[in-house]
PDB file of N, CA and C in Angstrom:
ATOM      1  N   MET M   1      43.578 -62.667-176.081  1.00 56.00           N
ATOM      2  CA  MET M   1      44.619 -62.508-175.066  1.00 56.00           C
ATOM      3  C   MET M   1      45.285 -63.856-174.786  1.00 56.00           C
ATOM      4  N   ALA M   2      44.464 -64.932-174.794  1.00 59.00           N
ATOM      5  CA  ALA M   2      45.074 -66.267-174.560  1.00 59.00           C
ATOM      6  C   ALA M   2      46.002 -66.620-175.691  1.00 59.00           C
ATOM      7  N   GLU M   3      45.595 -66.340-176.933  1.00 71.00           N
ATOM      8  CA  GLU M   3      46.448 -66.638-178.086  1.00 71.00           C
ATOM      9  C   GLU M   3      47.728 -65.813-178.059  1.00 71.00           C
ATOM     10  N   ALA M   4      47.697 -64.625-177.479  1.00 64.00           N
ATOM     11  CA  ALA M   4      48.884 -63.777-177.372  1.00 64.00           C
ATOM     12  C   ALA M   4      49.768 -64.239-176.233  1.00 64.00           C
ATOM     13  N   GLY M   5      49.309 -65.150-175.394  1.00 65.00           N
ATOM     14  CA  GLY M   5      50.113 -65.666-174.305  1.00 65.00           C
ATOM     15  C   GLY M   5      50.198 -64.761-173.074  1.00 65.00           C
ATOM     16  N   VAL M   6      49.268 -63.780-172.963  1.00 59.00           N
ATOM     17  CA  VAL M   6      49.353 -62.874-171.851  1.00 59.00           C
ATOM     18  C   VAL M   6      48.391 -63.227-170.706  1.00 59.00           C
ATOM     19  N   VAL M   7      47.505 -64.195-170.928  1.00 59.00           N
ATOM     20  CA  VAL M   7      46.574 -64.596-169.881  1.00 59.00           C
ATOM     21  C   VAL M   7      47.235 -65.679-169.032  1.00 59.00           C
ATOM     22  N   VAL M   8      47.381 -65.426-167.765  1.00 60.00           N
ATOM     23  CA  VAL M   8      47.946 -66.418-166.844  1.00 60.00           C
ATOM     24  C   VAL M   8      46.874 -67.366-166.357  1.00 60.00           C
ATOM     25  N   ALA M   9      45.724 -66.816-165.948  1.00 68.00           N
ATOM     26  CA  ALA M   9      44.605 -67.621-165.486  1.00 68.00           C
ATOM     27  C   ALA M   9      43.364 -66.793-165.572  1.00 68.00           C
ATOM     28  N   GLY M  10      42.231 -67.426-165.577  1.00 66.00           N
ATOM     29  CA  GLY M  10      41.014 -66.674-165.599  1.00 66.00           C
ATOM     30  C   GLY M  10      39.830 -67.524-165.148  1.00 66.00           C
ATOM     31  N   LEU M  11      38.875 -66.914-164.498  1.00 69.00           N
ATOM     32  CA  LEU M  11      37.666 -67.623-164.167  1.00 69.00           C
ATOM     33  C   LEU M  11      36.577 -66.605-163.910  1.00 69.00           C
ATOM     34  N   VAL M  12      35.369 -67.018-164.072  1.00 72.00           N
ATOM     35  CA  VAL M  12      34.184 -66.220-163.794  1.00 72.00           C
ATOM     36  C   VAL M  12      33.554 -66.786-162.569  1.00 72.00           C
ATOM     37  N   LEU M  13      33.328 -65.917-161.569  1.00 79.00           N
ATOM     38  CA  LEU M  13      32.750 -66.390-160.314  1.00 79.00           C
ATOM     39  C   LEU M  13      31.226 -66.533-160.446  1.00 79.00           C
ATOM     40  N   GLN M  14      30.648 -67.369-159.600  1.00 82.00           N
ATOM     41  CA  GLN M  14      29.224 -67.456-159.522  1.00 82.00           C
ATOM     42  C   GLN M  14      28.704 -66.154-158.922  1.00 82.00           C
ATOM     43  N   ALA M  15      27.401 -65.958-158.909  1.00 80.00           N
ATOM     44  CA  ALA M  15      26.787 -64.744-158.390  1.00 80.00           C
ATOM     45  C   ALA M  15      27.133 -64.529-156.916  1.00 80.00           C
ATOM     46  N   PRO M  16      27.154 -63.292-156.483  1.00 79.00           N
ATOM     47  CA  PRO M  16      27.458 -63.013-155.084  1.00 79.00           C
ATOM     48  C   PRO M  16      26.550 -63.771-154.093  1.00 79.00           C
ATOM     49  N   THR M  17      25.342 -64.116-154.506  1.00 82.00           N
ATOM     50  CA  THR M  17      24.441 -64.872-153.622  1.00 82.00           C
ATOM     51  C   THR M  17      24.988 -66.259-153.300  1.00 82.00           C
ATOM     52  N   ALA M  18      25.946 -66.764-154.103  1.00 85.00           N
ATOM     53  CA  ALA M  18      26.552 -68.067-153.843  1.00 85.00           C
ATOM     54  C   ALA M  18      27.725 -67.978-152.879  1.00 85.00           C
ATOM     55  N   SER M  19      28.058 -66.772-152.415  1.00 86.00           N
ATOM     56  CA  SER M  19      29.245 -66.603-151.578  1.00 86.00           C
ATOM     57  C   SER M  19      29.007 -66.934-150.126  1.00 86.00           C
ATOM     58  N   THR M  20      30.121 -67.203-149.446  1.00 90.00           N
ATOM     59  CA  THR M  20      30.184 -67.396-148.009  1.00 90.00           C
ATOM     60  C   THR M  20      31.260 -66.428-147.494  1.00 90.00           C
ATOM     61  N   VAL M  21      31.003 -65.679-146.399  1.00 88.00           N
ATOM     62  CA  VAL M  21      31.939 -64.721-145.903  1.00 88.00           C
ATOM     63  C   VAL M  21      32.551 -65.246-144.629  1.00 88.00           C
ATOM     64  N   VAL M  22      33.881 -65.203-144.534  1.00 90.00           N
ATOM     65  CA  VAL M  22      34.617 -65.716-143.374  1.00 90.00           C
ATOM     66  C   VAL M  22      35.392 -64.551-142.759  1.00 90.00           C
ATOM     67  N   SER M  23      35.305 -64.397-141.440  1.00 90.00           N
ATOM     68  CA  SER M  23      36.048 -63.367-140.774  1.00 90.00           C
ATOM     69  C   SER M  23      36.512 -63.840-139.393  1.00 90.00           C
ATOM     70  N   ARG M  24      37.592 -63.213-138.932  1.00 91.00           N
ATOM     71  CA  ARG M  24      38.088 -63.454-137.558  1.00 91.00           C
ATOM     72  C   ARG M  24      38.311 -62.086-136.876  1.00 91.00           C
ATOM     73  N   ARG M  25      37.579 -61.058-137.325  1.00 87.00           N
ATOM     74  CA  ARG M  25      37.775 -59.703-136.769  1.00 87.00           C
ATOM     75  C   ARG M  25      37.491 -59.640-135.267  1.00 87.00           C
ATOM     76  N   THR M  26      36.635 -60.488-134.781  1.00 91.00           N
ATOM     77  CA  THR M  26      36.285 -60.504-133.338  1.00 91.00           C
ATOM     78  C   THR M  26      37.178 -61.436-132.560  1.00 91.00           C
ATOM     79  N   GLY M  27      38.117 -62.098-133.255  1.00 92.00           N
ATOM     80  CA  GLY M  27      38.997 -63.036-132.611  1.00 92.00           C
ATOM     81  C   GLY M  27      38.598 -64.500-132.747  1.00 92.00           C
ATOM     82  N   SER M  28      37.353 -64.717-133.144  1.00 94.00           N
ATOM     83  CA  SER M  28      36.878 -66.094-133.349  1.00 94.00           C
ATOM     84  C   SER M  28      36.246 -66.196-134.748  1.00 94.00           C
ATOM     85  N   LEU M  29      36.136 -67.399-135.239  1.00 94.00           N
ATOM     86  CA  LEU M  29      35.605 -67.614-136.580  1.00 94.00           C
ATOM     87  C   LEU M  29      34.140 -67.205-136.695  1.00 94.00           C
ATOM     88  N   GLU M  30      33.841 -66.368-137.698  1.00 93.00           N
ATOM     89  CA  GLU M  30      32.471 -65.999-138.013  1.00 93.00           C
ATOM     90  C   GLU M  30      32.221 -66.388-139.486  1.00 93.00           C
ATOM     91  N   VAL M  31      31.150 -67.106-139.755  1.00 94.00           N
ATOM     92  CA  VAL M  31      30.798 -67.547-141.112  1.00 94.00           C
ATOM     93  C   VAL M  31      29.421 -67.044-141.404  1.00 94.00           C
ATOM     94  N   GLN M  32      29.265 -66.387-142.551  1.00 90.00           N
ATOM     95  CA  GLN M  32      27.975 -65.787-142.947  1.00 90.00           C
ATOM     96  C   GLN M  32      27.667 -66.215-144.375  1.00 90.00           C
ATOM     97  N   ASP M  33      26.489 -66.725-144.624  1.00 88.00           N
ATOM     98  CA  ASP M  33      26.088 -67.065-145.996  1.00 88.00           C
ATOM     99  C   ASP M  33      25.660 -65.795-146.708  1.00 88.00           C
ATOM    100  N   GLY M  34      25.913 -65.755-148.003  1.00 79.00           N
ATOM    101  CA  GLY M  34      25.524 -64.595-148.830  1.00 79.00           C
ATOM    102  C   GLY M  34      26.610 -63.602-148.930  1.00 79.00           C
ATOM    103  N   PRO M  35      26.421 -62.597-149.767  1.00 72.00           N
ATOM    104  CA  PRO M  35      27.478 -61.603-150.019  1.00 72.00           C
ATOM    105  C   PRO M  35      27.680 -60.657-148.845  1.00 72.00           C
ATOM    106  N   PHE M  36      28.885 -60.117-148.770  1.00 65.00           N
ATOM    107  CA  PHE M  36      29.209 -59.083-147.802  1.00 65.00           C
ATOM    108  C   PHE M  36      29.032 -57.763-148.528  1.00 65.00           C
ATOM    109  N   ALA M  37      27.977 -57.048-148.290  1.00 60.00           N
ATOM    110  CA  ALA M  37      27.579 -55.925-149.180  1.00 60.00           C
ATOM    111  C   ALA M  37      27.881 -54.543-148.640  1.00 60.00           C
ATOM    112  N   GLU M  38      28.678 -54.419-147.574  1.00 60.00           N
ATOM    113  CA  GLU M  38      29.027 -53.094-147.096  1.00 60.00           C
ATOM    114  C   GLU M  38      29.851 -52.386-148.152  1.00 60.00           C
ATOM    115  N   THR M  39      29.383 -51.196-148.585  1.00 51.00           N
ATOM    116  CA  THR M  39      30.039 -50.522-149.696  1.00 51.00           C
ATOM    117  C   THR M  39      31.381 -49.944-149.366  1.00 51.00           C
ATOM    118  N   HIS M  40      31.746 -49.776-148.109  1.00 58.00           N
ATOM    119  CA  HIS M  40      33.060 -49.225-147.776  1.00 58.00           C
ATOM    120  C   HIS M  40      34.176 -50.298-147.828  1.00 58.00           C
ATOM    121  N   GLU M  41      33.770 -51.535-148.035  1.00 56.00           N
ATOM    122  CA  GLU M  41      34.760 -52.601-148.217  1.00 56.00           C
ATOM    123  C   GLU M  41      35.321 -52.547-149.614  1.00 56.00           C
ATOM    124  N   ALA M  42      36.589 -52.907-149.769  1.00 59.00           N
ATOM    125  CA  ALA M  42      37.232 -52.863-151.074  1.00 59.00           C
ATOM    126  C   ALA M  42      37.945 -54.173-151.320  1.00 59.00           C
ATOM    127  N   LEU M  43      37.986 -54.582-152.553  1.00 63.00           N
ATOM    128  CA  LEU M  43      38.726 -55.798-152.946  1.00 63.00           C
ATOM    129  C   LEU M  43      40.214 -55.566-152.734  1.00 63.00           C
ATOM    130  N   ALA M  44      40.836 -56.397-151.906  1.00 62.00           N
ATOM    131  CA  ALA M  44      42.254 -56.241-151.620  1.00 62.00           C
ATOM    132  C   ALA M  44      43.103 -57.306-152.290  1.00 62.00           C
ATOM    133  N   GLY M  45      42.492 -58.346-152.769  1.00 69.00           N
ATOM    134  CA  GLY M  45      43.258 -59.418-153.409  1.00 69.00           C
ATOM    135  C   GLY M  45      42.377 -60.578-153.774  1.00 69.00           C
ATOM    136  N   VAL M  46      42.923 -61.486-154.521  1.00 78.00           N
ATOM    137  CA  VAL M  46      42.176 -62.658-154.967  1.00 78.00           C
ATOM    138  C   VAL M  46      43.077 -63.887-154.829  1.00 78.00           C
ATOM    139  N   PHE M  47      42.517 -64.927-154.241  1.00 80.00           N
ATOM    140  CA  PHE M  47      43.205 -66.219-154.163  1.00 80.00           C
ATOM    141  C   PHE M  47      42.310 -67.226-154.889  1.00 80.00           C
ATOM    142  N   VAL M  48      42.858 -68.019-155.769  1.00 82.00           N
ATOM    143  CA  VAL M  48      42.150 -69.080-156.440  1.00 82.00           C
ATOM    144  C   VAL M  48      42.673 -70.355-155.861  1.00 82.00           C
ATOM    145  N   VAL M  49      41.785 -71.153-155.262  1.00 84.00           N
ATOM    146  CA  VAL M  49      42.164 -72.412-154.652  1.00 84.00           C
ATOM    147  C   VAL M  49      41.320 -73.523-155.193  1.00 84.00           C
ATOM    148  N   ASP M  50      41.895 -74.724-155.239  1.00 83.00           N
ATOM    149  CA  ASP M  50      41.172 -75.900-155.710  1.00 83.00           C
ATOM    150  C   ASP M  50      40.965 -76.809-154.515  1.00 83.00           C
ATOM    151  N   VAL M  51      39.782 -76.787-153.951  1.00 87.00           N
ATOM    152  CA  VAL M  51      39.472 -77.615-152.769  1.00 87.00           C
ATOM    153  C   VAL M  51      38.249 -78.500-153.060  1.00 87.00           C
ATOM    154  N   THR M  52      38.019 -79.462-152.195  1.00 87.00           N
ATOM    155  CA  THR M  52      36.957 -80.410-152.465  1.00 87.00           C
ATOM    156  C   THR M  52      35.574 -79.933-152.082  1.00 87.00           C
ATOM    157  N   ASP M  53      35.514 -79.008-151.107  1.00 91.00           N
ATOM    158  CA  ASP M  53      34.177 -78.585-150.667  1.00 91.00           C
ATOM    159  C   ASP M  53      34.259 -77.224-149.957  1.00 91.00           C
ATOM    160  N   LEU M  54      33.067 -76.687-149.625  1.00 93.00           N
ATOM    161  CA  LEU M  54      33.003 -75.382-148.977  1.00 93.00           C
ATOM    162  C   LEU M  54      33.680 -75.376-147.616  1.00 93.00           C
ATOM    163  N   ASP M  55      33.559 -76.436-146.865  1.00 93.00           N
ATOM    164  CA  ASP M  55      34.197 -76.505-145.529  1.00 93.00           C
ATOM    165  C   ASP M  55      35.735 -76.356-145.652  1.00 93.00           C
ATOM    166  N   SER M  56      36.309 -76.970-146.676  1.00 90.00           N
ATOM    167  CA  SER M  56      37.762 -76.819-146.888  1.00 90.00           C
ATOM    168  C   SER M  56      38.119 -75.416-147.250  1.00 90.00           C
ATOM    169  N   ALA M  57      37.285 -74.747-148.048  1.00 90.00           N
ATOM    170  CA  ALA M  57      37.536 -73.362-148.438  1.00 90.00           C
ATOM    171  C   ALA M  57      37.420 -72.439-147.245  1.00 90.00           C
ATOM    172  N   ILE M  58      36.446 -72.677-146.369  1.00 92.00           N
ATOM    173  CA  ILE M  58      36.248 -71.889-145.147  1.00 92.00           C
ATOM    174  C   ILE M  58      37.459 -72.076-144.230  1.00 92.00           C
ATOM    175  N   SER M  59      37.908 -73.276-144.079  1.00 90.00           N
ATOM    176  CA  SER M  59      39.093 -73.555-143.233  1.00 90.00           C
ATOM    177  C   SER M  59      40.298 -72.789-143.722  1.00 90.00           C
ATOM    178  N   GLY M  60      40.509 -72.765-145.019  1.00 88.00           N
ATOM    179  CA  GLY M  60      41.631 -72.020-145.588  1.00 88.00           C
ATOM    180  C   GLY M  60      41.451 -70.516-145.390  1.00 88.00           C
ATOM    181  N   ALA M  61      40.235 -70.019-145.627  1.00 89.00           N
ATOM    182  CA  ALA M  61      39.947 -68.587-145.459  1.00 89.00           C
ATOM    183  C   ALA M  61      40.146 -68.139-144.005  1.00 89.00           C
ATOM    184  N   GLU M  62      39.825 -69.008-143.078  1.00 90.00           N
ATOM    185  CA  GLU M  62      39.977 -68.679-141.668  1.00 90.00           C
ATOM    186  C   GLU M  62      41.468 -68.477-141.327  1.00 90.00           C
ATOM    187  N   ARG M  63      42.355 -69.206-141.963  1.00 86.00           N
ATOM    188  CA  ARG M  63      43.793 -69.122-141.713  1.00 86.00           C
ATOM    189  C   ARG M  63      44.480 -67.966-142.475  1.00 86.00           C
ATOM    190  N   CYS M  64      43.749 -67.360-143.384  1.00 83.00           N
ATOM    191  CA  CYS M  64      44.305 -66.239-144.137  1.00 83.00           C
ATOM    192  C   CYS M  64      44.478 -65.024-143.203  1.00 83.00           C
ATOM    193  N   PRO M  65      45.674 -64.443-143.185  1.00 82.00           N
ATOM    194  CA  PRO M  65      45.904 -63.280-142.284  1.00 82.00           C
ATOM    195  C   PRO M  65      44.902 -62.167-142.485  1.00 82.00           C
ATOM    196  N   GLY M  66      44.400 -61.949-143.686  1.00 81.00           N
ATOM    197  CA  GLY M  66      43.432 -60.889-143.925  1.00 81.00           C
ATOM    198  C   GLY M  66      42.139 -61.043-143.191  1.00 81.00           C
ATOM    199  N   ALA M  67      41.791 -62.244-142.768  1.00 86.00           N
ATOM    200  CA  ALA M  67      40.557 -62.511-142.034  1.00 86.00           C
ATOM    201  C   ALA M  67      40.558 -61.820-140.675  1.00 86.00           C
ATOM    202  N   GLU M  68      41.720 -61.509-140.136  1.00 86.00           N
ATOM    203  CA  GLU M  68      41.810 -60.817-138.847  1.00 86.00           C
ATOM    204  C   GLU M  68      41.504 -59.345-138.945  1.00 86.00           C
ATOM    205  N   PHE M  69      41.566 -58.803-140.167  1.00 80.00           N
ATOM    206  CA  PHE M  69      41.355 -57.356-140.353  1.00 80.00           C
ATOM    207  C   PHE M  69      40.119 -57.053-141.182  1.00 80.00           C
ATOM    208  N   GLY M  70      39.660 -58.010-141.951  1.00 81.00           N
ATOM    209  CA  GLY M  70      38.533 -57.786-142.838  1.00 81.00           C
ATOM    210  C   GLY M  70      37.763 -59.080-143.035  1.00 81.00           C
ATOM    211  N   SER M  71      37.071 -59.181-144.136  1.00 83.00           N
ATOM    212  CA  SER M  71      36.283 -60.352-144.437  1.00 83.00           C
ATOM    213  C   SER M  71      36.774 -61.014-145.713  1.00 83.00           C
ATOM    214  N   ILE M  72      36.738 -62.313-145.732  1.00 86.00           N
ATOM    215  CA  ILE M  72      37.144 -63.115-146.872  1.00 86.00           C
ATOM    216  C   ILE M  72      35.875 -63.675-147.520  1.00 86.00           C
ATOM    217  N   GLU M  73      35.596 -63.289-148.745  1.00 86.00           N
ATOM    218  CA  GLU M  73      34.436 -63.809-149.442  1.00 86.00           C
ATOM    219  C   GLU M  73      34.837 -65.060-150.209  1.00 86.00           C
ATOM    220  N   VAL M  74      34.194 -66.168-149.888  1.00 89.00           N
ATOM    221  CA  VAL M  74      34.493 -67.464-150.532  1.00 89.00           C
ATOM    222  C   VAL M  74      33.352 -67.665-151.538  1.00 89.00           C
ATOM    223  N   ARG M  75      33.778 -67.783-152.828  1.00 88.00           N
ATOM    224  CA  ARG M  75      32.755 -67.952-153.862  1.00 88.00           C
ATOM    225  C   ARG M  75      33.225 -68.968-154.872  1.00 88.00           C
ATOM    226  N   PRO M  76      32.337 -69.922-155.270  1.00 90.00           N
ATOM    227  CA  PRO M  76      32.709 -70.899-156.249  1.00 90.00           C
ATOM    228  C   PRO M  76      32.852 -70.334-157.647  1.00 90.00           C
ATOM    229  N   ALA M  77      33.687 -70.957-158.466  1.00 87.00           N
ATOM    230  CA  ALA M  77      33.826 -70.565-159.846  1.00 87.00           C
ATOM    231  C   ALA M  77      32.646 -71.081-160.650  1.00 87.00           C
ATOM    232  N   ALA M  78      32.276 -70.309-161.689  1.00 88.00           N
ATOM    233  CA  ALA M  78      31.232 -70.738-162.607  1.00 88.00           C
ATOM    234  C   ALA M  78      31.854 -71.192-163.925  1.00 88.00           C
ATOM    235  N   THR M  79      32.920 -70.504-164.325  1.00 87.00           N
ATOM    236  CA  THR M  79      33.622 -70.803-165.583  1.00 87.00           C
ATOM    237  C   THR M  79      35.117 -70.530-165.393  1.00 87.00           C
ATOM    238  N   SER M  80      35.940 -71.402-165.955  1.00 86.00           N
ATOM    239  CA  SER M  80      37.380 -71.252-165.823  1.00 86.00           C
ATOM    240  C   SER M  80      38.047 -71.298-167.186  1.00 86.00           C
ATOM    241  N   LEU M  81      39.149 -70.606-167.301  1.00 82.00           N
ATOM    242  CA  LEU M  81      39.994 -70.673-168.511  1.00 82.00           C
ATOM    243  C   LEU M  81      40.981 -71.784-168.352  1.00 82.00           C
ATOM    244  N   VAL M  82      40.873 -72.848-169.173  1.00 83.00           N
ATOM    245  CA  VAL M  82      41.717 -74.005-169.088  1.00 83.00           C
ATOM    246  C   VAL M  82      42.292 -74.258-170.486  1.00 83.00           C
ATOM    247  N   ASP M  83      43.606 -74.272-170.585  1.00 82.00           N
ATOM    248  CA  ASP M  83      44.301 -74.524-171.857  1.00 82.00           C
ATOM    249  C   ASP M  83      43.708 -73.689-172.999  1.00 82.00           C
ATOM    250  N   GLY M  84      43.522 -72.388-172.736  1.00 81.00           N
ATOM    251  CA  GLY M  84      43.085 -71.486-173.778  1.00 81.00           C
ATOM    252  C   GLY M  84      41.576 -71.492-174.057  1.00 81.00           C
ATOM    253  N   GLY M  85      40.814 -72.308-173.392  1.00 83.00           N
ATOM    254  CA  GLY M  85      39.367 -72.394-173.633  1.00 83.00           C
ATOM    255  C   GLY M  85      38.587 -72.253-172.330  1.00 83.00           C
ATOM    256  N   TRP M  86      37.367 -71.721-172.436  1.00 85.00           N
ATOM    257  CA  TRP M  86      36.524 -71.536-171.256  1.00 85.00           C
ATOM    258  C   TRP M  86      35.738 -72.824-170.968  1.00 85.00           C
ATOM    259  N   VAL M  87      35.799 -73.247-169.697  1.00 87.00           N
ATOM    260  CA  VAL M  87      35.131 -74.505-169.276  1.00 87.00           C
ATOM    261  C   VAL M  87      34.198 -74.224-168.119  1.00 87.00           C
ATOM    262  N   ARG M  88      32.977 -74.658-168.227  1.00 87.00           N
ATOM    263  CA  ARG M  88      32.025 -74.501-167.127  1.00 87.00           C
ATOM    264  C   ARG M  88      32.420 -75.380-165.939  1.00 87.00           C
ATOM    265  N   ALA M  89      32.293 -74.830-164.738  1.00 79.00           N
ATOM    266  CA  ALA M  89      32.642 -75.561-163.516  1.00 79.00           C
ATOM    267  C   ALA M  89      31.573 -76.602-163.230  1.00 79.00           C
TER     268      ALA M  89
END
């Protein structure tokens, strides 16, 4: 797919146990380590950001409008597609 020029970006996330969940559903910041495993939740979108650390990622997730209605799962990349080749993070 990369050779055909149809891949825009790609990455493989680390395991769900590496995730941090950010929410503002109660009106204030809530941060939870580990995956958000409620099965009635559905993936609504994906943002790929390049930040220096987890605190920066949490700060960005807190400002995401979706955090007021649901949960934002912050998870580091394990592997990324760079210039047509897969690179470990």
